[in-house]
Amino acid sequence: MSVYEPPQLPGLDLPGPDFAPYPPEGAPVRGDAPAPGNLDWRALAAELDREGVALTPPLLTPGQCADLRELFDDPAAFRSTVTMARHRFGEGLYRYFSYPLPELVQDLREQLYPPLARIANDWARRLGQPAFAPGFDGLIAACAAAGQHRPTPLLLRYERGGYNCLHQDVYGDLTFPLQVAIMLDRPDEDFTGGESVFVEQRPRAQSRPLVRRPGQGQGMIFTVSHRPVRSVRGWSRVTLRHGVSSVTGGQRHVLGVIFHDAR
């Protein structure tokens, strides 16, 4: 299950790390999804190193966003629905897809994973942690070996007054350190408010807030749990939690693409 808890204190604001080179080619998304148009993975890796969050160009068309929004009302597509207020997670609903995933969601998961795995493995190297499989099938096999079989991609819907408390999407012992959230609505047209909020906690320092406002179809790549940051002793783990500020009008829908499966 997701981890919802208040942020802890901490961290020295030290210089950001260097970063390993990544192929500049984009990760094409096959099937019904458009190619994300030569994503600059070098620039995205550098932004993730600095901030823990990076915005992509649009990954989905307006028509695909509309199709996914409509899918929210089809219970056959999902394995479970969570009412946030019931668990004191916030106000709103989210629904986890069941297997087999919709083709568009599966394609995004498979095609975005390899370049993200290169970033994740650079982070793992800095922190002295085991590497992740270079291909998505390898990650899913590792999840199954760890007893994690349930799909984690989800759709979220917020009405006026909806919000999401700070949390991390950790669903078992195996956690892939990056995830992608794709905005399905038009800010200031379909909804107002509802900014994406991130809180970073560095050792021995005050927590740092970050706010992002993606446009329709844009993706936000961000840290699931922690990432490496240069410290006086080498590399330190910095924790990030994410949430959503109150929606002041309309409806806000988001596709969450989480790569590891749940226990």
Rosetta silent file (secondary structure, phi, psi, omega in degrees, C-alpha in Angstrom):
SEQUENCE: MSVYEPPQLPGLDLPGPDFAPYPPEGAPVRGDAPAPGNLDWRALAAELDREGVALTPPLLTPGQCADLRELFDDPAAFRSTVTMARHRFGEGLYRYFSYPLPELVQDLREQLYPPLARIANDWARRLGQPAFAPGFDGLIAACAAAGQHRPTPLLLRYERGGYNCLHQDVYGDLTFPLQVAIMLDRPDEDFTGGESVFVEQRPRAQSRPLVRRPGQGQGMIFTVSHRPVRSVRGWSRVTLRHGVSSVTGGQRHVLGVIFHDAR
SCORE:     score description
SCORE:     0.000 S_00000001
   1 L     0.000  162.535  177.813    0.000    0.000    0.000 S_00000001
   2 L   -67.766  153.368 -179.587    1.011    3.602   -0.340 S_00000001
   3 E  -102.184  111.907  177.710    2.860    5.160    2.585 S_00000001
   4 E  -111.000  119.589  177.157    1.068    8.216    3.994 S_00000001
   5 L  -163.373  156.443  179.203    2.790    9.993    6.845 S_00000001
   6 L   -68.190  148.616  179.348    3.929   13.508    7.756 S_00000001
   7 L   -65.043  147.623  174.012    7.413   14.497    6.559 S_00000001
   8 L   -87.178  170.132  176.687   10.288   14.235    9.008 S_00000001
   9 L   -74.120 -179.312  157.569   12.752   17.078    9.546 S_00000001
  10 L   127.854  159.057  154.904   16.353   17.306    8.109 S_00000001
  11 L   118.808  135.208  176.162   19.296   18.174    5.507 S_00000001
  12 L   -83.017  124.588 -178.322   22.308   20.155    4.456 S_00000001
  13 L   -78.900   87.282 -175.372   21.659   21.985    1.172 S_00000001
  14 L  -100.329  164.370 -179.582   24.717   20.717   -0.648 S_00000001
  15 L   -57.829  145.671  178.612   25.625   20.976   -4.355 S_00000001
  16 L   -67.599  161.972 -176.825   23.754   18.629   -6.675 S_00000001
  17 L   -79.547  166.087  168.533   25.527   15.598   -8.103 S_00000001
  18 L   -74.990  178.131  178.975   27.049   15.137  -11.501 S_00000001
  19 L  -144.159  147.241  179.433   25.170   12.831  -13.819 S_00000001
  20 L   -76.148  152.679  179.922   26.036   10.051  -16.218 S_00000001
  21 L   -70.355  147.071  176.604   25.235   10.532  -19.927 S_00000001
  22 L  -128.142  150.992  179.551   21.994    9.098  -21.293 S_00000001
  23 L   -58.239  134.719 -179.744   20.972    8.546  -24.902 S_00000001
  24 L   -74.790  -13.486 -179.284   19.331   11.696  -26.274 S_00000001
  25 L   -64.752  152.272  176.946   16.841    9.656  -28.290 S_00000001
  26 L   -77.097  168.125  173.672   13.267    9.552  -27.036 S_00000001
  27 L   -98.156   99.855 -177.163   11.559    6.435  -25.737 S_00000001
  28 L   -64.892  142.691  178.493    8.982    5.719  -28.462 S_00000001
  29 L  -106.986  116.606 -174.709    5.656    4.464  -27.193 S_00000001
  30 L   -83.006 -170.695  178.939    4.229    1.818  -29.458 S_00000001
  31 L    69.739 -138.240 -175.982    0.623    0.740  -29.913 S_00000001
  32 L   -84.312   -5.832 -177.548   -1.956    3.511  -29.683 S_00000001
  33 L   -87.376  143.583  177.592    0.301    5.938  -27.837 S_00000001
  34 L   -74.491  153.206  172.751    2.219    8.615  -29.766 S_00000001
  35 L   -63.106  133.755 -178.630    6.016    8.642  -29.673 S_00000001
  36 L   -73.189   26.276  167.247    7.001   11.117  -26.943 S_00000001
  37 L    55.558   68.199  173.711    8.999   12.985  -29.574 S_00000001
  38 L    48.350   58.910  175.174   12.712   12.610  -28.909 S_00000001
  39 L   -58.151  137.244  179.501   12.656   13.147  -25.172 S_00000001
  40 L   -87.718   89.651 -174.908   15.958   14.611  -24.043 S_00000001
  41 H   -68.418  -27.143  175.526   16.877   12.007  -21.435 S_00000001
  42 H   -63.117  -46.243 -179.860   20.147   13.748  -20.647 S_00000001
  43 H   -67.875  -39.547  179.269   18.266   16.911  -19.640 S_00000001
  44 H   -64.846  -40.364  178.090   15.589   14.936  -17.775 S_00000001
  45 H   -62.313  -41.648 -179.984   18.262   13.022  -15.841 S_00000001
  46 H   -65.105  -40.217  179.301   19.968   16.281  -14.869 S_00000001
  47 H   -67.429  -38.533  176.906   16.673   17.799  -13.702 S_00000001
  48 H   -65.250  -36.174  176.181   15.859   14.698  -11.663 S_00000001
  49 H   -63.604  -40.121 -177.556   19.305   14.930  -10.066 S_00000001
  50 H   -76.375  -43.222 -167.398   18.707   18.578   -9.132 S_00000001
  51 H  -116.325  -23.622 -172.464   15.059   18.484   -8.117 S_00000001
  52 L    82.249   -1.459 -178.819   13.797   14.917   -7.893 S_00000001
  53 E  -141.807  138.787  176.837   11.028   15.989  -10.324 S_00000001
  54 E  -144.251  135.340  177.250   11.106   16.568  -14.104 S_00000001
  55 E   -92.309  138.583  176.287    8.378   17.606  -16.559 S_00000001
  56 E  -100.955  165.887  164.823    8.206   15.972  -19.995 S_00000001
  57 E   -64.139  170.633  179.330    6.666   17.267  -23.216 S_00000001
  58 E   -55.460  131.277  177.034    3.122   15.899  -23.817 S_00000001
  59 L  -100.228  -20.067 -178.695    3.098   12.088  -23.827 S_00000001
  60 L  -128.844  150.112  175.921   -0.611   11.725  -24.676 S_00000001
  61 L   -80.579  162.408  174.764   -2.929   13.470  -27.112 S_00000001
  62 H   -56.245  -36.823  178.652   -6.110   15.256  -25.913 S_00000001
  63 H   -65.279  -40.334  177.813   -8.135   12.380  -27.376 S_00000001
  64 H   -67.778  -37.304  175.604   -6.172    9.781  -25.428 S_00000001
  65 H   -60.994  -42.985  179.987   -6.556   11.852  -22.266 S_00000001
  66 H   -63.980  -41.370  179.082  -10.334   11.915  -22.831 S_00000001
  67 H   -60.943  -41.783 -179.961  -10.432    8.129  -23.377 S_00000001
  68 H   -68.893  -38.803  176.660   -8.616    7.530  -20.098 S_00000001
  69 H   -59.431  -44.129 -179.770  -10.901    9.926  -18.202 S_00000001
  70 H   -64.739  -31.552 -179.397  -13.949    8.045  -19.498 S_00000001
  71 H   -63.761  -24.144 -179.406  -12.374    4.753  -18.458 S_00000001
  72 L   -55.594  -31.177 -175.950  -12.551    5.889  -14.816 S_00000001
  73 L   -91.205    8.589  177.626  -16.303    5.088  -14.831 S_00000001
  74 L  -104.097   98.041 -175.422  -15.836    1.511  -16.135 S_00000001
  75 H   -61.977  -21.978 -178.458  -15.499   -0.713  -13.036 S_00000001
  76 H   -67.719  -17.397 -177.401  -14.453   -3.691  -15.169 S_00000001
  77 H   -83.640   -7.911 -169.116  -11.101   -2.015  -15.870 S_00000001
  78 E  -124.695  151.518  176.806  -10.039   -1.892  -12.217 S_00000001
  79 E   -93.377  -23.479  179.282   -9.107   -4.249   -9.415 S_00000001
  80 E  -162.596  156.992  177.368   -9.907   -1.856   -6.561 S_00000001
  81 E  -126.033  136.130 -179.881  -11.154    1.631   -5.708 S_00000001
  82 E  -116.857  123.932  171.499   -9.891    3.731   -2.788 S_00000001
  83 E   -91.548  111.105 -170.598  -11.959    6.507   -1.209 S_00000001
  84 H   -59.322  -40.897 -176.596   -9.269    8.755    0.233 S_00000001
  85 H   -60.920  -33.979 -178.330  -11.360   10.266    3.035 S_00000001
  86 H   -61.353  -31.310 -178.039  -12.098    6.822    4.458 S_00000001
  87 H  -106.533    6.584 -178.252   -8.383    6.294    5.095 S_00000001
  88 L    61.123   35.176  175.717   -7.567    9.938    5.883 S_00000001
  89 L   -88.378  -15.847 -174.450   -5.445   10.125    2.721 S_00000001
  90 E   145.849 -147.444  176.906   -7.240   13.271    1.517 S_00000001
  91 E  -134.159  119.909 -179.151  -10.430   13.855   -0.491 S_00000001
  92 L   148.221 -175.408 -179.883  -10.985   12.092   -3.806 S_00000001
  93 E  -128.684  146.051  165.123  -10.984    8.668   -5.443 S_00000001
  94 E  -139.222  150.447 -173.787   -8.350    6.539   -7.092 S_00000001
  95 E  -130.567  127.514  177.650   -8.712    3.233   -8.909 S_00000001
  96 E   -87.269  129.079  176.545   -6.032    0.605   -9.571 S_00000001
  97 E   -64.325  151.142  171.941   -6.157   -1.043  -12.988 S_00000001
  98 L   -97.571  161.970  171.354   -6.454   -4.805  -13.173 S_00000001
  99 L   -81.975  143.083   -5.249   -4.405   -7.060  -15.443 S_00000001
 100 L   -73.111  142.289  179.337   -4.399   -7.053  -18.404 S_00000001
 101 L   -68.663  154.659  169.689   -3.788   -3.318  -18.412 S_00000001
 102 L   -53.866  142.877 -173.820   -5.305   -1.131  -21.134 S_00000001
 103 H   -55.178  -41.300 -179.355   -2.926   -1.254  -24.118 S_00000001
 104 H   -61.295  -42.862 -179.635   -2.082    2.444  -23.856 S_00000001
 105 H   -68.303  -42.912  178.532   -1.131    2.110  -20.169 S_00000001
 106 H   -61.630  -42.210 -179.765    0.874   -1.064  -20.793 S_00000001
 107 H   -63.567  -43.440  177.433    2.749    0.590  -23.659 S_00000001
 108 H   -60.147  -43.825 -178.555    3.645    3.606  -21.542 S_00000001
 109 H   -61.675  -46.434 -176.325    4.862    1.334  -18.765 S_00000001
 110 H   -71.581  -40.142 -171.800    7.016   -0.801  -21.065 S_00000001
 111 H   -85.230  -27.903  176.698    8.466    1.944  -23.262 S_00000001
 112 H   -81.473  -19.896 -174.860    9.239    4.545  -20.597 S_00000001
 113 H   -63.266  -48.536 -173.011   10.884    1.995  -18.305 S_00000001
 114 H   -56.953  -47.590  177.931   14.253    1.394  -20.095 S_00000001
 115 H   -66.792  -31.633  176.484   15.521    5.019  -20.079 S_00000001
 116 H   -69.415  -33.225  178.301   14.228    5.431  -16.519 S_00000001
 117 H   -64.980  -33.824  177.290   16.041    2.219  -15.539 S_00000001
 118 H   -64.808  -41.152  176.334   19.320    3.758  -16.739 S_00000001
 119 H   -65.079  -46.365 -179.350   18.730    6.723  -14.438 S_00000001
 120 H   -59.752  -38.004 -178.654   17.649    4.436  -11.580 S_00000001
 121 H   -74.479  -28.657  172.349   20.773    2.306  -11.997 S_00000001
 122 H   -65.703  -43.076  176.922   22.997    5.379  -11.925 S_00000001
 123 H   -62.382  -43.885  179.919   21.331    6.315   -8.641 S_00000001
 124 H   -60.821  -39.738  178.410   21.730    2.748   -7.343 S_00000001
 125 H   -61.360  -43.618 -178.830   25.438    2.836   -8.201 S_00000001
 126 H   -63.336  -35.209 -175.709   25.924    6.070   -6.240 S_00000001
 127 H   -94.856    1.101  179.695   24.159    4.632   -3.191 S_00000001
 128 L    68.746   35.803 -178.294   25.783    1.190   -3.392 S_00000001
 129 L  -110.043  162.137  179.102   22.484   -0.565   -4.041 S_00000001
 130 L   -63.309  149.059  179.253   21.587   -3.454   -6.413 S_00000001
 131 L   -80.088  159.746  175.438   20.832   -2.571  -10.009 S_00000001
 132 L   -97.243  156.427  177.553   17.431   -2.962  -11.672 S_00000001
 133 L   -59.218  142.600 -179.665   16.759   -5.041  -14.774 S_00000001
 134 L   -71.512  -24.601  179.908   17.337   -3.033  -17.979 S_00000001
 135 L  -112.790  155.393 -174.428   14.027   -4.208  -19.484 S_00000001
 136 H   -63.937  -38.251  179.308   10.519   -4.027  -18.072 S_00000001
 137 H   -58.205  -36.263  178.680    9.906   -7.796  -18.219 S_00000001
 138 H   -65.623  -38.056  177.675   12.910   -8.251  -15.924 S_00000001
 139 H   -64.563  -44.941 -178.777   11.449   -5.844  -13.363 S_00000001
 140 H   -64.568  -36.891  176.399    8.084   -7.636  -13.370 S_00000001
 141 H   -64.339  -40.479  177.916    9.837  -10.992  -12.946 S_00000001
 142 H   -65.631  -38.581  176.616   11.770   -9.594   -9.967 S_00000001
 143 H   -61.170  -44.941 -179.704    8.511   -8.274   -8.484 S_00000001
 144 H   -61.736  -40.443  178.760    6.917  -11.723   -8.833 S_00000001
 145 H   -64.670  -26.653  178.637    9.895  -13.346   -7.125 S_00000001
 146 L   -90.776    7.564  178.876    9.397  -10.876   -4.237 S_00000001
 147 L    80.944   20.433 -178.740    5.703  -11.812   -3.963 S_00000001
 148 L  -109.842  106.281 -172.610    4.496   -8.654   -5.722 S_00000001
 149 L  -121.637   -9.723 -172.537    1.900   -9.585   -8.363 S_00000001
 150 E   -93.962  135.634 -178.309   -0.760   -6.858   -8.344 S_00000001
 151 L   -67.897  146.127 -176.794   -0.675   -4.023  -10.923 S_00000001
 152 L  -113.326  -13.059  175.121   -0.118   -0.509   -9.585 S_00000001
 153 L   -56.884  144.458 -172.743   -0.969    1.884  -12.474 S_00000001
 154 E  -149.218  160.613  170.245   -3.987    3.929  -11.438 S_00000001
 155 E  -112.485  138.791  178.713   -6.402    6.711  -12.322 S_00000001
 156 E  -119.902  141.657  176.999   -7.144    9.474   -9.820 S_00000001
 157 E  -131.602  129.635  176.103  -10.147   11.813   -9.770 S_00000001
 158 E  -122.139  131.917  171.026  -10.540   14.937   -7.623 S_00000001
 159 L   -95.484 -177.805  176.046  -13.674   17.070   -7.389 S_00000001
 160 L   -55.450  132.361 -177.604  -13.838   20.566   -5.886 S_00000001
 161 L    88.287   -6.035 -179.882  -12.241   20.432   -2.433 S_00000001
 162 L   -75.112  148.303  177.746  -10.264   17.309   -3.299 S_00000001
 163 E  -158.736  169.381 -179.830   -6.630   16.952   -2.257 S_00000001
 164 E  -132.828  125.735  179.514   -4.033   14.278   -1.591 S_00000001
 165 E   -67.347  157.754  177.869   -1.883   14.079    1.539 S_00000001
 166 E   -61.779  134.144 -177.015    1.887   13.731    1.240 S_00000001
 167 E  -160.339  178.337  173.150    2.838   10.110    0.650 S_00000001
 168 E  -132.003  142.373 -178.645    5.074    7.646   -1.198 S_00000001
 169 L   -92.338   74.510  179.321    3.900    4.884   -3.544 S_00000001
 170 L  -107.707  124.027 -172.248    5.744    1.975   -1.925 S_00000001
 171 L  -123.932   12.894 -178.868    3.973   -1.372   -2.349 S_00000001
 172 L   167.558 -172.563 -178.616    6.453   -3.992   -1.212 S_00000001
 173 L   -67.930  -31.705  179.710   10.122   -4.751   -0.635 S_00000001
 174 L   -96.263  115.335 -179.259   10.982   -4.091   -4.289 S_00000001
 175 L  -126.402  115.782  172.527   10.447   -0.433   -5.192 S_00000001
 176 L   -73.955  133.229 -164.987   11.507    1.030   -8.527 S_00000001
 177 L   -80.856    0.900 -179.409   12.647    4.565   -7.608 S_00000001
 178 E  -131.344  147.041  175.941   10.898    6.571  -10.358 S_00000001
 179 E  -141.485  168.197 -177.291    7.287    6.965  -11.464 S_00000001
 180 E  -130.373  131.800  173.231    5.352    9.061  -13.978 S_00000001
 181 E  -116.058  130.750 -176.621    2.086   10.975  -13.500 S_00000001
 182 E  -116.514  123.842 -179.744    0.315   12.256  -16.631 S_00000001
 183 E   -73.455  128.422 -176.577   -2.214   15.107  -16.444 S_00000001
 184 L  -103.195   -7.767 -178.789   -5.450   14.240  -18.266 S_00000001
 185 L  -119.381  171.908 -179.954   -7.262   17.598  -17.917 S_00000001
 186 L   -98.940  112.503  176.724   -6.573   21.228  -18.872 S_00000001
 187 E   -57.348  140.330  179.092   -5.495   23.378  -15.893 S_00000001
 188 L    72.446   -4.876  174.131   -7.580   26.561  -15.537 S_00000001
 189 L  -116.096  -54.951  178.080  -10.143   25.216  -18.029 S_00000001
 190 L   -86.685  -24.862  179.214  -11.270   21.830  -16.705 S_00000001
 191 E  -156.701  160.504  173.033  -10.169   22.516  -13.127 S_00000001
 192 E  -126.420  158.574 -174.495   -8.541   25.146  -10.920 S_00000001
 193 E    73.130 -149.738  173.855   -6.161   24.665   -8.011 S_00000001
 194 L    63.285   40.872  176.412   -4.895   21.116   -7.653 S_00000001
 195 L   -72.432  150.031  173.898   -1.163   21.777   -7.966 S_00000001
 196 E   -81.933  125.433 -173.679    1.247   18.855   -7.628 S_00000001
 197 E  -116.666  134.373  178.032    3.192   19.329   -4.389 S_00000001
 198 E  -127.500  141.459  177.194    6.498   17.696   -3.460 S_00000001
 199 E  -126.643  120.131 -178.853    8.382   17.940   -0.156 S_00000001
 200 E  -102.173  135.506 -179.290   12.057   17.058   -0.059 S_00000001
 201 E  -118.879  112.330  177.026   13.794   16.176    3.193 S_00000001
 202 L  -104.778  148.517 -178.651   17.571   16.477    3.384 S_00000001
 203 L   -56.738  135.086  173.652   19.583   15.470    6.463 S_00000001
 204 L    59.346   36.377  176.914   20.010   18.218    9.051 S_00000001
 205 L  -149.024  161.130  174.812   18.015   20.844    7.107 S_00000001
 206 L   -65.227  152.995  178.429   14.479   22.208    6.846 S_00000001
 207 L   -70.440  146.496 -177.345   12.185   20.462    4.346 S_00000001
 208 E  -111.520  124.270  177.053   12.013   21.996    0.852 S_00000001
 209 E   -88.987  146.951  172.368    8.676   22.341   -1.020 S_00000001
 210 E  -133.366  143.108  179.247    8.355   22.104   -4.792 S_00000001
 211 E  -127.489  133.631  177.797    5.216   22.791   -6.846 S_00000001
 212 E  -129.775  148.214 -177.819    4.608   21.670  -10.433 S_00000001
 213 L  -135.958   81.111 -177.944    1.677   22.367  -12.757 S_00000001
 214 L   -70.871  150.862  173.633    1.804   20.165  -15.880 S_00000001
 215 L   -82.773  174.850 -178.763   -0.406   20.853  -18.888 S_00000001
 216 L   -59.415  131.067  179.000   -2.749   18.306  -20.424 S_00000001
 217 L    84.912  -14.606  178.952   -0.875   15.227  -21.605 S_00000001
 218 E   -73.186  148.287  175.553    2.379   16.241  -19.926 S_00000001
 219 E  -104.771  148.400  169.936    4.175   13.781  -17.698 S_00000001
 220 E  -114.011  116.043  172.587    5.862   14.401  -14.370 S_00000001
 221 E   -92.202  130.603 -179.622    8.716   12.016  -13.623 S_00000001
 222 E  -151.488  163.773 -178.234    9.512   11.993   -9.923 S_00000001
 223 E   -68.365  129.725  176.484   11.179   10.124   -7.110 S_00000001
 224 L   -70.845  -47.263 -173.318    9.050    7.422   -5.498 S_00000001
 225 L  -132.863  -61.880 -178.341   10.920    7.371   -2.206 S_00000001
 226 E  -148.500  163.995  179.074   14.522    8.647   -2.203 S_00000001
 227 E  -145.321  164.324  179.446   17.375    9.678   -4.502 S_00000001
 228 E   -84.228  140.576  173.818   21.118   10.357   -4.113 S_00000001
 229 E  -134.238  138.149 -178.332   22.421   13.853   -3.375 S_00000001
 230 E   -61.222  135.181  176.875   26.104   14.765   -3.037 S_00000001
 231 E  -133.230  175.677 -179.044   27.204   15.232    0.571 S_00000001
 232 L   -65.476  -19.815 -179.730   30.466   15.871    2.388 S_00000001
 233 L  -101.947    7.142 -178.581   30.773   12.087    2.883 S_00000001
 234 E   124.776 -105.742  179.282   29.950   11.171   -0.706 S_00000001
 235 E  -122.207  135.820  176.895   26.296   10.460   -1.499 S_00000001
 236 E  -117.162  151.560  174.883   23.329   10.816    0.865 S_00000001
 237 E   -83.662  127.542  176.901   19.765    9.551    0.504 S_00000001
 238 E  -114.782  130.732 -175.421   17.216   12.356    0.188 S_00000001
 239 E   -93.928  140.867  176.236   13.540   11.543    0.730 S_00000001
 240 E  -127.998  135.532  171.122   10.696   12.948   -1.367 S_00000001
 241 E  -121.813  152.285 -177.015    6.952   12.791   -0.688 S_00000001
 242 E  -131.713  156.749  178.799    4.259   13.980   -3.037 S_00000001
 243 E  -162.313 -167.103 -178.447    0.645   15.110   -2.842 S_00000001
 244 E  -137.004  132.035  176.864   -1.935   17.434   -4.415 S_00000001
 245 L   -74.126  168.203 -174.126   -3.173   20.807   -3.166 S_00000001
 246 L   -61.851  134.172  172.563   -6.917   21.490   -2.921 S_00000001
 247 E   -79.693  127.206 -176.088   -8.882   21.605   -6.167 S_00000001
 248 E   -97.841   -9.280  176.946  -10.918   24.824   -6.136 S_00000001
 249 E  -173.424  150.985  176.891  -13.178   24.029   -9.080 S_00000001
 250 E    78.497 -160.841  177.950  -13.970   21.417  -11.749 S_00000001
 251 L  -123.574  141.528  179.296  -12.564   17.891  -11.971 S_00000001
 252 E  -122.501  123.062  178.807   -8.909   16.832  -12.065 S_00000001
 253 E  -119.811  140.507  179.840   -7.886   13.428  -13.475 S_00000001
 254 E  -138.278  139.920  169.691   -4.380   11.959  -13.500 S_00000001
 255 E   -95.723  124.145  175.601   -2.895    8.714  -14.808 S_00000001
 256 E  -101.517  119.675  178.669   -0.271    7.311  -12.441 S_00000001
 257 E  -105.730   98.819  177.770    2.289    5.020  -14.103 S_00000001
 258 L  -104.749  137.549 -168.026    4.046    3.094  -11.355 S_00000001
 259 L   -93.134  -35.552  178.036    6.456    0.448  -12.589 S_00000001
 260 L   -82.224  149.408  175.879    6.797   -2.048   -9.732 S_00000001
 261 L   -83.757  168.612 -176.660    3.874   -4.326   -8.844 S_00000001
 262 E  -103.188  152.162  174.968    2.283   -4.529   -5.397 S_00000001
 263 L   -69.741    0.000    0.000    2.358   -7.278   -2.813 S_00000001
